[in-house]
PDB file of N, CA and C in Angstrom:
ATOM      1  N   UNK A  17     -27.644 -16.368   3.858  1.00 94.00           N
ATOM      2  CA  UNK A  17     -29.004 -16.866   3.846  1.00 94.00           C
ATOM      3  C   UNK A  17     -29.238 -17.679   5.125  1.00 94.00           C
ATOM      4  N   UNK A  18     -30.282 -17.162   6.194  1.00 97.00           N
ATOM      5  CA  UNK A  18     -31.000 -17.819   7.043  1.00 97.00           C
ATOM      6  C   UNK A  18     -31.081 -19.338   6.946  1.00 97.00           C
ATOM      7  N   UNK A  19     -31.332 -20.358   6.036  1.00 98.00           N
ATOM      8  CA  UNK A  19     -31.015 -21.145   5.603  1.00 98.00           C
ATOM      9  C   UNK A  19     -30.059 -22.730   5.278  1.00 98.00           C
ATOM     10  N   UNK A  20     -29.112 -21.390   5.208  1.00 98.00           N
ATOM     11  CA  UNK A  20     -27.801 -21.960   5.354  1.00 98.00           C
ATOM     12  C   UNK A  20     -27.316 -22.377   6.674  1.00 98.00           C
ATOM     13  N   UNK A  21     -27.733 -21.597   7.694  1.00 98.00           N
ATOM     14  CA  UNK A  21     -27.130 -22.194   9.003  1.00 98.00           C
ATOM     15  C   UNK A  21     -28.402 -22.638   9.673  1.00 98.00           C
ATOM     16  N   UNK A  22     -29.426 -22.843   9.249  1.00 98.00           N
ATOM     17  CA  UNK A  22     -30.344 -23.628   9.449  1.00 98.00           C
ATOM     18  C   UNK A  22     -30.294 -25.045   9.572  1.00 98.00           C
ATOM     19  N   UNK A  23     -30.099 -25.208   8.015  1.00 98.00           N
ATOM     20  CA  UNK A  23     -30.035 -26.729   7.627  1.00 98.00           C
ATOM     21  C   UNK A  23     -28.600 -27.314   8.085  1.00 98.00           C
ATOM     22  N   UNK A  24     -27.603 -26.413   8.587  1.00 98.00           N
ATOM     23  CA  UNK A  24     -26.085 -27.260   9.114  1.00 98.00           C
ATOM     24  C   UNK A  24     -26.632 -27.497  10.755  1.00 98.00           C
ATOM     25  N   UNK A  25     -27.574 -26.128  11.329  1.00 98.00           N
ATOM     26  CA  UNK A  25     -28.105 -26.653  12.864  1.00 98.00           C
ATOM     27  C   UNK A  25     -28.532 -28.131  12.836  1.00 98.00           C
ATOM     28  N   UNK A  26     -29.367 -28.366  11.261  1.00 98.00           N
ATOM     29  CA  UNK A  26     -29.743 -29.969  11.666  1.00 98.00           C
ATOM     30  C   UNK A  26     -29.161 -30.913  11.371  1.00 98.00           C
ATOM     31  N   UNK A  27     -28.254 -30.654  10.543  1.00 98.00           N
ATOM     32  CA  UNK A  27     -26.956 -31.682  10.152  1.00 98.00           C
ATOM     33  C   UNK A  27     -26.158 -31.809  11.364  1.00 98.00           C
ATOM     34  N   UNK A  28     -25.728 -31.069  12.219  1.00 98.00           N
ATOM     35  CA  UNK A  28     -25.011 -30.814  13.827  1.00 98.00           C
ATOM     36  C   UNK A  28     -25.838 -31.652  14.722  1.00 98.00           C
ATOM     37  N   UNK A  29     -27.197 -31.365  14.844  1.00 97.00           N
ATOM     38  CA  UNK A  29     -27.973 -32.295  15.890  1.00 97.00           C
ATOM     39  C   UNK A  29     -27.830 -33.413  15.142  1.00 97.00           C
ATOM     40  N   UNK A  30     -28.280 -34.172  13.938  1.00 97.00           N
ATOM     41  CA  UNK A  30     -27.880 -35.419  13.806  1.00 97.00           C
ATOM     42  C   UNK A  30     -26.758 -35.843  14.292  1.00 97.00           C
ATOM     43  N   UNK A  31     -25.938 -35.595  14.178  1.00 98.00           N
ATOM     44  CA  UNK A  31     -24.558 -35.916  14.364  1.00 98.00           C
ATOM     45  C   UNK A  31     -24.210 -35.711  16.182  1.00 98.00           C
ATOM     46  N   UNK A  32     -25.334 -34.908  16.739  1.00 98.00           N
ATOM     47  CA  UNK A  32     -25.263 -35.293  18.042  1.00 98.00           C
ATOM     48  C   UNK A  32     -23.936 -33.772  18.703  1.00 98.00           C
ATOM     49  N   UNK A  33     -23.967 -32.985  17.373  1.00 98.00           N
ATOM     50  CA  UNK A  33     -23.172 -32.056  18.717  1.00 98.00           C
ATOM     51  C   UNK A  33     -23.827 -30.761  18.423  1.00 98.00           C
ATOM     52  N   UNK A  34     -24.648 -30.922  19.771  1.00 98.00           N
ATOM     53  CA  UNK A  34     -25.648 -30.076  20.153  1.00 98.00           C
ATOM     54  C   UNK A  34     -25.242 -28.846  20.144  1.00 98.00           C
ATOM     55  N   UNK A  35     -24.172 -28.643  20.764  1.00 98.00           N
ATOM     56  CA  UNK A  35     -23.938 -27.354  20.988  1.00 98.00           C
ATOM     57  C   UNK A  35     -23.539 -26.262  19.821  1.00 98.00           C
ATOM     58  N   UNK A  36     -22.627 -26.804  18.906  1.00 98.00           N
ATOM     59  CA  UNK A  36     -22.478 -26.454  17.705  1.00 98.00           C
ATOM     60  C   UNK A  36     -24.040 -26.134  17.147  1.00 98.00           C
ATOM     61  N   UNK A  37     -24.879 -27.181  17.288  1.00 98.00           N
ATOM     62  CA  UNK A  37     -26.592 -27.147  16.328  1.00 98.00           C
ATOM     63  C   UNK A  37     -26.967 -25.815  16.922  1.00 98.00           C
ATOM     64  N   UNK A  38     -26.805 -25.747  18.175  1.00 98.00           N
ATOM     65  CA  UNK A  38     -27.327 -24.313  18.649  1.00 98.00           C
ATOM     66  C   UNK A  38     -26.906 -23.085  18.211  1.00 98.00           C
ATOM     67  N   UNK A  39     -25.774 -22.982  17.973  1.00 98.00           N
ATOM     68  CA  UNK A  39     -24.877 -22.266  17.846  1.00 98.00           C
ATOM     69  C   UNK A  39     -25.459 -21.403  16.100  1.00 98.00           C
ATOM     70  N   UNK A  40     -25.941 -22.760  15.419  1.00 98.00           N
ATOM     71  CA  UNK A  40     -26.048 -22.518  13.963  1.00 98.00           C
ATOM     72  C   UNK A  40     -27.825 -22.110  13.837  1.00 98.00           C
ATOM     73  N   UNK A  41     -28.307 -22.343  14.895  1.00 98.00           N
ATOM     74  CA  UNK A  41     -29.370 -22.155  14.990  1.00 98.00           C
ATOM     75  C   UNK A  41     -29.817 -20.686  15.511  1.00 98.00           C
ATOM     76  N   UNK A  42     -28.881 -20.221  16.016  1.00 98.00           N
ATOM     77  CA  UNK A  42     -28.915 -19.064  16.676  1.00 98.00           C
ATOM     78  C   UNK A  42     -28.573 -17.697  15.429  1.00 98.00           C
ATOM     79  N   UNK A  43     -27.576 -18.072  14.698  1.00 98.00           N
ATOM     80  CA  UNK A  43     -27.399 -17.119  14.034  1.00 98.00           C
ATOM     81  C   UNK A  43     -28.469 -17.739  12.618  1.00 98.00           C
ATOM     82  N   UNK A  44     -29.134 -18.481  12.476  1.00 98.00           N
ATOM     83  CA  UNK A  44     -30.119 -18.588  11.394  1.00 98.00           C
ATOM     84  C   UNK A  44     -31.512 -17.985  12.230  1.00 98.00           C
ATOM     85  N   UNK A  45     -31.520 -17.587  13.531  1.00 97.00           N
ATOM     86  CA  UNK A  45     -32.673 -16.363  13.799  1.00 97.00           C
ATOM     87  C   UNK A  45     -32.144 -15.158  13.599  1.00 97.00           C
ATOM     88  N   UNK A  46     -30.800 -14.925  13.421  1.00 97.00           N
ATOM     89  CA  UNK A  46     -30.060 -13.676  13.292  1.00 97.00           C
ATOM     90  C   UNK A  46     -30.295 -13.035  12.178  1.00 97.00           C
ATOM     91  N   UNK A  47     -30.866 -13.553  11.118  1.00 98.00           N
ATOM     92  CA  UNK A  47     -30.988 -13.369   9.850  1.00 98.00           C
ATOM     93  C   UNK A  47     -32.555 -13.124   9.704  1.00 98.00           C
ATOM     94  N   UNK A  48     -33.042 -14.029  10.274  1.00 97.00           N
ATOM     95  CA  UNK A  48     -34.128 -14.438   9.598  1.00 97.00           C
ATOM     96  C   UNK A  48     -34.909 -15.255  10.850  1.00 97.00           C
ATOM     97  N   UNK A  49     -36.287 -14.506  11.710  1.00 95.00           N
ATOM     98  CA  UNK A  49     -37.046 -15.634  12.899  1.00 95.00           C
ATOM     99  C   UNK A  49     -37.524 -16.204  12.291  1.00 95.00           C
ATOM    100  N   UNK A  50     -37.425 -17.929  13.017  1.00 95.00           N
ATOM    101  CA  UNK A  50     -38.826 -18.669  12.173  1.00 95.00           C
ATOM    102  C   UNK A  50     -38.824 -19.132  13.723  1.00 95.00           C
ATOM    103  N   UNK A  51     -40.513 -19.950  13.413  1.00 96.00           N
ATOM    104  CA  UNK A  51     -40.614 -20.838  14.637  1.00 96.00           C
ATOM    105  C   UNK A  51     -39.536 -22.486  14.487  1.00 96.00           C
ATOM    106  N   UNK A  52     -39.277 -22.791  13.521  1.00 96.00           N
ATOM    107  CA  UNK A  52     -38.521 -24.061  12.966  1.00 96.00           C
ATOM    108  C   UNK A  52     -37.270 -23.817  13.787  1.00 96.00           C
ATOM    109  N   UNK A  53     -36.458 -22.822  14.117  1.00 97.00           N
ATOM    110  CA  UNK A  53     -35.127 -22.809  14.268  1.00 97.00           C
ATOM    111  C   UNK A  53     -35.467 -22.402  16.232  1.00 97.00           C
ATOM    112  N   UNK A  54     -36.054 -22.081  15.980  1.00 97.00           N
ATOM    113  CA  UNK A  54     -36.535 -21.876  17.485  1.00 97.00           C
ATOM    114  C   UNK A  54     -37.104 -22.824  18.349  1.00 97.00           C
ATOM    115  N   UNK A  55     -37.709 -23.778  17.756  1.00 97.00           N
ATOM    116  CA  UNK A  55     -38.043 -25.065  18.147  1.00 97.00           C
ATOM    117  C   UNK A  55     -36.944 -26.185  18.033  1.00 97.00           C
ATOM    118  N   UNK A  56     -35.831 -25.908  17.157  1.00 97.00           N
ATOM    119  CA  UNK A  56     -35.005 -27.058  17.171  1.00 97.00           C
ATOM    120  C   UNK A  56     -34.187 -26.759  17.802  1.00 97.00           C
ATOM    121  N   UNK A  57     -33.385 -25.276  18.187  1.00 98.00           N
ATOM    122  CA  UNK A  57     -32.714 -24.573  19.699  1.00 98.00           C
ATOM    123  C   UNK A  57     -33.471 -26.049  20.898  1.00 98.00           C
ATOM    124  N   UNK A  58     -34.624 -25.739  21.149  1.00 97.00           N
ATOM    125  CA  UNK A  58     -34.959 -26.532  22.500  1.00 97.00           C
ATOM    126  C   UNK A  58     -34.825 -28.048  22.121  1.00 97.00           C
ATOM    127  N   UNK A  59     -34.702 -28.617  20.709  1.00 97.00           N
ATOM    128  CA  UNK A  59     -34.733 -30.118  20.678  1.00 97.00           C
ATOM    129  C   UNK A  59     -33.156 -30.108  21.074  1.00 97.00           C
ATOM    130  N   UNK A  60     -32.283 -29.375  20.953  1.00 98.00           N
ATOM    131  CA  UNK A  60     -30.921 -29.536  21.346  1.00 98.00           C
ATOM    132  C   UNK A  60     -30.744 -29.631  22.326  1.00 98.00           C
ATOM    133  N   UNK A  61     -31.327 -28.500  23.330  1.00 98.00           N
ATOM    134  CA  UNK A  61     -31.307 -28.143  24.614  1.00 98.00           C
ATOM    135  C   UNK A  61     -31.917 -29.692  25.480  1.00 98.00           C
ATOM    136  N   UNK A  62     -32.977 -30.169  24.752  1.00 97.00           N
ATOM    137  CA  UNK A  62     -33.245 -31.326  25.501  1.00 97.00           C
ATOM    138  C   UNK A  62     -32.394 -32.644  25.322  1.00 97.00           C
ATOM    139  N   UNK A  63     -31.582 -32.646  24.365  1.00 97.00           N
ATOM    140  CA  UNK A  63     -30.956 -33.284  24.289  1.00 97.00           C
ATOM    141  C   UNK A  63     -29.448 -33.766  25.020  1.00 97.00           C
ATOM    142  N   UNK A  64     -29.019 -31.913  25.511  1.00 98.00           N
ATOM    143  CA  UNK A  64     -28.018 -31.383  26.636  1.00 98.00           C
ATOM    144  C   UNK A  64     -28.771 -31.498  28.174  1.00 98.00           C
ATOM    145  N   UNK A  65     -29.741 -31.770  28.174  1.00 97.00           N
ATOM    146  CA  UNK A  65     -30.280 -32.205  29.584  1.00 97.00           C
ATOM    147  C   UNK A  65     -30.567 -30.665  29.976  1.00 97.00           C
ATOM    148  N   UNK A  66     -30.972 -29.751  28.912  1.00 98.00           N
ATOM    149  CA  UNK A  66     -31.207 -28.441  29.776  1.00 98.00           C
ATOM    150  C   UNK A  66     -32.950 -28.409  30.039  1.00 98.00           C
ATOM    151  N   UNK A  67     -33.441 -29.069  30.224  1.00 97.00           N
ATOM    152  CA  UNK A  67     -34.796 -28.303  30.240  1.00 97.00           C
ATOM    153  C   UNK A  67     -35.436 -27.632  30.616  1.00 97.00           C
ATOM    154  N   UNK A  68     -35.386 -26.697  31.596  1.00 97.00           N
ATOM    155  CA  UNK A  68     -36.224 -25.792  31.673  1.00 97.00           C
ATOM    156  C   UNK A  68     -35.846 -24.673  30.479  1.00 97.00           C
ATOM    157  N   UNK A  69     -34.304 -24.713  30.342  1.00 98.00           N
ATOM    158  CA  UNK A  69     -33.909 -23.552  29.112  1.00 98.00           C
ATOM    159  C   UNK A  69     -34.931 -23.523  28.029  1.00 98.00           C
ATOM    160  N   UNK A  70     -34.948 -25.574  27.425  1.00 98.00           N
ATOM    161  CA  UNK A  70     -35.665 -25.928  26.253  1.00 98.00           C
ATOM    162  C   UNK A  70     -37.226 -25.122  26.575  1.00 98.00           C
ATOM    163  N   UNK A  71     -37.691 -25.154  27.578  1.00 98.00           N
ATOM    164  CA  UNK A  71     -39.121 -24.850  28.122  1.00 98.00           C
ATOM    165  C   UNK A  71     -39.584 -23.420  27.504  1.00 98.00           C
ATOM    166  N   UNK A  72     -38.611 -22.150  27.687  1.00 97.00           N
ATOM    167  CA  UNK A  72     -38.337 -21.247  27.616  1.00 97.00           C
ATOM    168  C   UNK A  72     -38.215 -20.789  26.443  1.00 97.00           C
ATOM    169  N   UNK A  73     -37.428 -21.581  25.405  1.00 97.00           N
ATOM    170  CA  UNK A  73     -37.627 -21.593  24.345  1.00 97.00           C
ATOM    171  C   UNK A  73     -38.721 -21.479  23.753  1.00 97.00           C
ATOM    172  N   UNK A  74     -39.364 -23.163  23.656  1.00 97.00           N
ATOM    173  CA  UNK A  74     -40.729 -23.388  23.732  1.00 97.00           C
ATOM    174  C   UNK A  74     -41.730 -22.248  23.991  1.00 97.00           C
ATOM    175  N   UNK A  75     -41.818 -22.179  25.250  1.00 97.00           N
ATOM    176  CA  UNK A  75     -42.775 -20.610  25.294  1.00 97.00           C
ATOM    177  C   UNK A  75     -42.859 -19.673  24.801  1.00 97.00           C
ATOM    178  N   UNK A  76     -41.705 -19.003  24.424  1.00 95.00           N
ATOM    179  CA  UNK A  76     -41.334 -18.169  23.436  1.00 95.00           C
ATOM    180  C   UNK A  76     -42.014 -18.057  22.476  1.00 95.00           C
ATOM    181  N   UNK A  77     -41.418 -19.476  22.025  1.00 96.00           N
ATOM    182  CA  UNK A  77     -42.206 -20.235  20.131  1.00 96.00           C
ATOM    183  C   UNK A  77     -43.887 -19.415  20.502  1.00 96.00           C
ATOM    184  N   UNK A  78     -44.345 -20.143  21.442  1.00 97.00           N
ATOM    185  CA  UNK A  78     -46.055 -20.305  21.606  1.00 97.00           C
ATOM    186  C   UNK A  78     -46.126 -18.995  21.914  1.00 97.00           C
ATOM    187  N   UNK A  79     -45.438 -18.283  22.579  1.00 97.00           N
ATOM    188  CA  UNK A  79     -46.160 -16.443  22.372  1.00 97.00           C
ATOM    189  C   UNK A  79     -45.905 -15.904  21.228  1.00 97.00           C
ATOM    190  N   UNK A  80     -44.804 -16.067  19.889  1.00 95.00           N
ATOM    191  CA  UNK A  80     -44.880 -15.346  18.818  1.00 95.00           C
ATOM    192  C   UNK A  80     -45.581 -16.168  17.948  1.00 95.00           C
ATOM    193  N   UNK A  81     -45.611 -17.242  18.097  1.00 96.00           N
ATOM    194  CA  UNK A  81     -46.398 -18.542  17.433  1.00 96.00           C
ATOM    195  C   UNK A  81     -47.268 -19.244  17.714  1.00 96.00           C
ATOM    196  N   UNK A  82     -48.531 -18.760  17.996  1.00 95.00           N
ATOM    197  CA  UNK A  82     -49.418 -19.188  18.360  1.00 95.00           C
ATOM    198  C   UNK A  82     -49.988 -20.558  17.803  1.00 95.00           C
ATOM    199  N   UNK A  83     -50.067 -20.634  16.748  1.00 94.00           N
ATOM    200  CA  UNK A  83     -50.293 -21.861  16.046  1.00 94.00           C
ATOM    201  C   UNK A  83     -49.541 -22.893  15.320  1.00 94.00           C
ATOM    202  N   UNK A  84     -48.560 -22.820  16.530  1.00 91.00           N
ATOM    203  CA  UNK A  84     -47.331 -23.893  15.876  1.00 91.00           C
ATOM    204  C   UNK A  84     -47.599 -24.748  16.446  1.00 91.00           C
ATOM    205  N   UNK A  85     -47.938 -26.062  16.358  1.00 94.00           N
ATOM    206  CA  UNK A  85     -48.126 -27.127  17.024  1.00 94.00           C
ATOM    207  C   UNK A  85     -47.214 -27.257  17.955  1.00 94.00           C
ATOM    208  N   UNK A  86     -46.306 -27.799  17.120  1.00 93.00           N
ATOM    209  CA  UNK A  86     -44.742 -28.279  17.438  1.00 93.00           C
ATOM    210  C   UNK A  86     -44.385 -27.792  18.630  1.00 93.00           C
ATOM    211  N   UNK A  87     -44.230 -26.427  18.829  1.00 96.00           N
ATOM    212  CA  UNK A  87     -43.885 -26.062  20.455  1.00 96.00           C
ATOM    213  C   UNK A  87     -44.930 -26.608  21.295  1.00 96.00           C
ATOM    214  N   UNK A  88     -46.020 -26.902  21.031  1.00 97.00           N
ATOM    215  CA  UNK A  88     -47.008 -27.373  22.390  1.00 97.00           C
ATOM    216  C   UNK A  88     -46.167 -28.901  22.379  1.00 97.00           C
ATOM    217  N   UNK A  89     -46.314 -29.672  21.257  1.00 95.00           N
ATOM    218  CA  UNK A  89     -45.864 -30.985  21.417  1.00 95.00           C
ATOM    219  C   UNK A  89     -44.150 -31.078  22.253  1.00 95.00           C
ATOM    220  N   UNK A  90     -43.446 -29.976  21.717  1.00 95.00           N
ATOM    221  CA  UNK A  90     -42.026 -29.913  22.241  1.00 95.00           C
ATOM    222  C   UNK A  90     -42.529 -30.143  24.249  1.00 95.00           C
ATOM    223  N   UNK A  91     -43.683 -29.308  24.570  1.00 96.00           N
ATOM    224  CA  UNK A  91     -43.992 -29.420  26.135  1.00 96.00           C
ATOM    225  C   UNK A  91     -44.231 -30.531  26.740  1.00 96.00           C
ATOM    226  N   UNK A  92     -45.027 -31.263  25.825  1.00 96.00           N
ATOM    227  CA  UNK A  92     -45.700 -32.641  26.376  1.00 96.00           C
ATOM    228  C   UNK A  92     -44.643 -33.612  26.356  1.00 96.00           C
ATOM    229  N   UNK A  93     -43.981 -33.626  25.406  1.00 94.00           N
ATOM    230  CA  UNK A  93     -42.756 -34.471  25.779  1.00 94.00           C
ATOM    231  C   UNK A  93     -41.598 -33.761  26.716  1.00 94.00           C
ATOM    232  N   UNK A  94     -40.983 -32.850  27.304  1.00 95.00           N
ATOM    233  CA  UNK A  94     -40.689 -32.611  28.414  1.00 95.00           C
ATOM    234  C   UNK A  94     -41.467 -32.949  29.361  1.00 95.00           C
ATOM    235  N   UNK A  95     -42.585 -32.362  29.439  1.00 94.00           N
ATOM    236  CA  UNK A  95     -43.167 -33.112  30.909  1.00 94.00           C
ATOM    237  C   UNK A  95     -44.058 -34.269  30.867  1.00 94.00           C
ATOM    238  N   UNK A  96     -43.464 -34.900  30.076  1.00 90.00           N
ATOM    239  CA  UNK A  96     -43.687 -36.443  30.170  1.00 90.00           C
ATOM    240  C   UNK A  96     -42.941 -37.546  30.437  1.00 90.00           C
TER     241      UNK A  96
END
């Protein structure tokens, strides 16, 4: 279940190891796209100092997801 490595991606970013969160985040789109797991990929990524990756992400979100807030807000705080 999509789900399942969803909710450990955000148990991993709490805990601050990003890379693992990604990791769990990646195979919970493997299963199953949402914009949620795709948006928290780039809260990791910004957290690893990647941002333009996170950006990319982000954009992503906003072309299959047009009406996700969250990825516009994910922008404004990068380039802010």
């Amino acid at each position: 279940d999509y789900r399942v490595f969803f909710n450990k991606g955000n148990l991993l970013n709490a805990m601050a190891e990003y890379k693992k969160a990604i990791e769990c985040f990646n195979k919970s789109l493997e299963l199953q796209k949402t914009p949620k797991a795709t948006y928290n990929i780039s809260i990791s990524l910004q957290k690893l100092n990647r941002y333009e990756l996170a950006l990319e992400f982000l954009e992503k979100n906003i072309q299959e997801y047009p009406n996700n807030i969250l990825s516009y807000f994910g922008k404004i705080v990068i380039y802010s």
